[in-house]
Amino acid sequence: MKNEELIRKLQKERNEYGVKINRIDHYIYSKEANQEDGYYLGLLQEQRSYLNHLAVIIDLRIRYLNGEE
């Protein structure tokens, strides 16, 4: 697989993580979330953090493939 094709796939995956992170953020700060159990909101925040870390790892991989340091 060529670097350009791999970079496009990684960028698409990173963007999907960004969409999921935004959905979680939107829900956490919504009125409905105020009615949820704190444990559930903690799990959502943990999932958001996990997705954010994956997005950072993908960014680093893209930079490496582009020859950046």
Coordinates of C-alpha atoms in Angstrom, one line a residue:
M1 CA 0.0 0.0 0.0
K2 CA 1.3 3.4 -0.9
N3 CA 1.9 6.0 1.7
E4 CA -0.6 8.4 0.2
E5 CA -3.4 5.7 0.3
L6 CA -2.4 4.8 3.9
I7 CA -2.4 8.5 4.9
R8 CA -5.9 9.0 3.5
K9 CA -7.2 5.9 5.4
L10 CA -5.6 7.1 8.6
Q11 CA -7.0 10.6 8.1
K12 CA -10.5 9.2 7.6
E13 CA -10.2 7.1 10.8
R14 CA -8.9 10.1 12.7
N15 CA -11.8 12.2 11.5
E16 CA -14.2 9.5 12.6
Y17 CA -12.7 9.6 16.1
G18 CA -13.1 13.4 16.0
V19 CA -16.8 13.0 15.2
K20 CA -17.3 10.5 18.1
I21 CA -15.4 12.8 20.5
N22 CA -17.7 15.7 19.5
R23 CA -20.8 13.6 20.0
I24 CA -19.6 12.6 23.4
D25 CA -18.8 16.2 24.3
H26 CA -22.2 17.4 23.1
Y27 CA -24.0 14.8 25.2
I28 CA -21.9 15.3 28.3
Y29 CA -22.8 19.0 28.3
S30 CA -26.4 18.5 27.4
K31 CA -29.5 18.7 29.6
E32 CA -30.1 15.0 29.3
A33 CA -26.7 14.3 30.8
N34 CA -27.6 16.1 34.0
Q35 CA -30.1 13.3 34.6
E36 CA -27.6 10.5 34.1
D37 CA -25.7 8.7 36.8
G38 CA -22.2 10.1 37.5
Y39 CA -20.7 6.7 36.9
Y40 CA -22.1 6.6 33.3
L41 CA -20.8 10.1 32.6
G42 CA -17.4 9.1 34.0
L43 CA -17.4 6.2 31.5
L44 CA -18.2 8.5 28.7
Q45 CA -15.4 10.8 29.7
E46 CA -13.0 7.9 29.8
Q47 CA -14.1 6.7 26.4
R48 CA -13.6 10.3 25.1
S49 CA -10.1 10.3 26.5
Y50 CA -9.3 6.9 24.9
L51 CA -10.6 8.1 21.5
N52 CA -8.5 11.3 21.8
H53 CA -5.4 9.3 22.6
L54 CA -6.0 7.1 19.5
A55 CA -6.4 10.3 17.4
V56 CA -3.1 11.6 18.7
I57 CA -1.4 8.3 17.8
I58 CA -2.8 8.4 14.3
D59 CA -1.6 12.0 13.9
L60 CA 1.9 10.9 14.9
R61 CA 1.7 8.0 12.4
I62 CA 0.6 10.4 9.6
R63 CA 3.5 12.8 10.4
Y64 CA 5.9 9.9 10.3
L65 CA 4.6 8.8 6.9
N66 CA 4.9 12.4 5.6
G67 CA 8.5 12.5 6.7
E68 CA 7.9 14.9 9.6
E69 CA 9.3 14.5 13.0

